[in-house]
C-alpha angles and dihedrals in degrees: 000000000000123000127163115215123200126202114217106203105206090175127030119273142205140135091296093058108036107268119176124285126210146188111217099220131070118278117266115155096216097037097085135039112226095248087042091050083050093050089053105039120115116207101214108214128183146114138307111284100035120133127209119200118186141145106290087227098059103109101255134165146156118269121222118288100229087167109049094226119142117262101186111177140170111230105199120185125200131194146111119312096235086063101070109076081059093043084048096046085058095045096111090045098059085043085238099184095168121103103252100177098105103100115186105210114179 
Protein backbone atom coordinates (compact mmCIF):
# COMPACT_ATOMS: atom_id res chain seq x y z
CA UNK A 1 0.00 0.00 0.00
CA UNK A 2 1.39 3.45 -0.70
CA UNK A 3 -0.26 6.58 0.47
CA UNK A 4 1.40 10.22 0.69
CA UNK A 5 0.18 12.46 3.75
CA UNK A 6 0.53 16.08 3.82
CA UNK A 7 0.57 18.20 6.87
CA UNK A 8 -1.15 21.49 6.48
CA UNK A 9 0.40 23.90 9.29
CA UNK A 10 -2.56 26.74 10.06
CA UNK A 11 -0.09 28.39 13.31
CA UNK A 12 3.33 28.43 13.51
CA UNK A 13 5.22 25.31 15.03
CA UNK A 14 8.18 24.43 16.62
CA UNK A 15 9.48 22.21 19.79
CA UNK A 16 7.54 24.64 22.35
CA UNK A 17 4.23 24.02 20.77
CA UNK A 18 4.12 20.76 19.72
CA UNK A 19 5.32 20.70 16.04
CA UNK A 20 5.65 17.27 14.23
CA UNK A 21 8.38 14.87 14.81
CA UNK A 22 9.69 12.61 12.45
CA UNK A 23 12.17 9.52 11.85
CA UNK A 24 13.88 9.83 8.48
CA UNK A 25 13.74 5.89 7.32
CA UNK A 26 11.11 3.95 6.39
CA UNK A 27 9.03 2.34 9.18
CA UNK A 28 10.05 -1.29 10.26
CA UNK A 29 9.09 -2.27 13.87
CA UNK A 30 12.17 -4.38 14.51
CA UNK A 31 14.72 -2.18 12.54
CA UNK A 32 15.51 0.34 15.40
CA UNK A 33 16.00 0.10 18.88
CA UNK A 34 13.76 3.24 21.07
CA UNK A 35 16.94 5.20 22.26
CA UNK A 36 18.39 4.65 18.61
CA UNK A 37 14.83 6.09 16.92
CA UNK A 38 15.44 9.19 19.57
CA UNK A 39 18.89 9.67 18.54
CA UNK A 40 17.77 9.91 15.03
CA UNK A 41 14.28 12.04 15.19
CA UNK A 42 14.09 15.72 13.47
CA UNK A 43 11.54 18.16 14.97
CA UNK A 44 10.45 20.12 11.84
CA UNK A 45 9.72 23.80 12.89
CA UNK A 46 8.25 26.99 10.43
CA UNK A 47 5.39 29.34 9.80
CA UNK A 48 1.44 29.11 9.20
CA UNK A 49 0.69 27.99 5.91
CA UNK A 50 3.38 25.72 5.43
CA UNK A 51 2.73 22.26 4.05
CA UNK A 52 4.77 19.05 4.71
CA UNK A 53 4.47 16.07 2.22
CA UNK A 54 6.06 13.18 3.02
CA UNK A 55 5.65 8.97 2.69
CA UNK A 56 2.58 7.95 5.23
CA UNK A 57 4.76 5.28 6.44
CA UNK A 58 7.79 7.53 7.71
CA UNK A 59 7.54 7.26 11.52
CA UNK A 60 6.14 10.47 12.36
CA UNK A 61 4.46 11.92 15.54
CA UNK A 62 3.64 15.14 17.56
CA UNK A 63 5.92 16.19 19.92
CA UNK A 64 4.70 17.60 23.58
CA UNK A 65 2.95 21.21 23.75
CA UNK A 66 5.14 22.95 26.84
CA UNK A 67 3.68 26.11 25.85
CA UNK A 68 0.25 25.72 25.54
CA UNK A 69 0.04 27.62 22.06
CA UNK A 70 -2.10 26.50 19.71
CA UNK A 71 -0.60 24.14 16.85
CA UNK A 72 -3.75 23.71 14.48
CA UNK A 73 -2.93 21.75 11.59
CA UNK A 74 -4.96 19.71 8.10
CA UNK A 75 -3.84 16.22 7.78
CA UNK A 76 -4.66 15.27 4.43
CA UNK A 77 -4.06 11.25 3.12
CA UNK A 78 -3.80 10.25 -0.28
CA UNK A 79 -3.96 6.77 -1.93
CA UNK A 80 -5.78 4.61 -3.99
CA UNK A 81 -8.96 4.22 -3.47
CA UNK A 82 -8.84 0.25 -3.12
CA UNK A 83 -6.47 0.88 0.18
CA UNK A 84 -8.94 2.36 2.59
CA UNK A 85 -11.09 -0.34 3.89
CA UNK A 86 -7.36 -1.80 5.17
CA UNK A 87 -6.15 1.79 6.42
CA UNK A 88 -9.75 1.89 8.21
CA UNK A 89 -9.55 -1.76 9.68
CA UNK A 90 -5.95 -0.39 11.62
CA UNK A 91 -7.30 2.63 12.68
CA UNK A 92 -7.32 1.83 16.26
CA UNK A 93 -4.04 0.53 15.97
CA UNK A 94 -2.42 3.58 14.73
CA UNK A 95 -4.68 5.50 17.55
CA UNK A 96 -6.04 7.41 14.69
CA UNK A 97 -8.52 10.05 16.82
CA UNK A 98 -9.14 12.27 13.96
CA UNK A 99 -12.54 12.10 11.99
CA UNK A 100 -11.54 10.48 8.76
CA UNK A 101 -14.88 10.22 7.09
CA UNK A 102 -14.42 13.32 4.33
CA UNK A 103 -13.38 11.21 0.66
CA UNK A 104 -12.58 13.09 -1.84
CA UNK A 105 -13.74 10.98 -5.14
CA UNK A 106 -13.08 12.86 -8.64
Amino acid sequence: MNAVAALVFLDAYGPDNGATRVIPRHRDPGDLERGEAESLSLIIAGEAGDILVFDADLPHGATCNLSGARRRSLLLSFMQEGDRAAIEACRAIRNVRMATGEVFVP
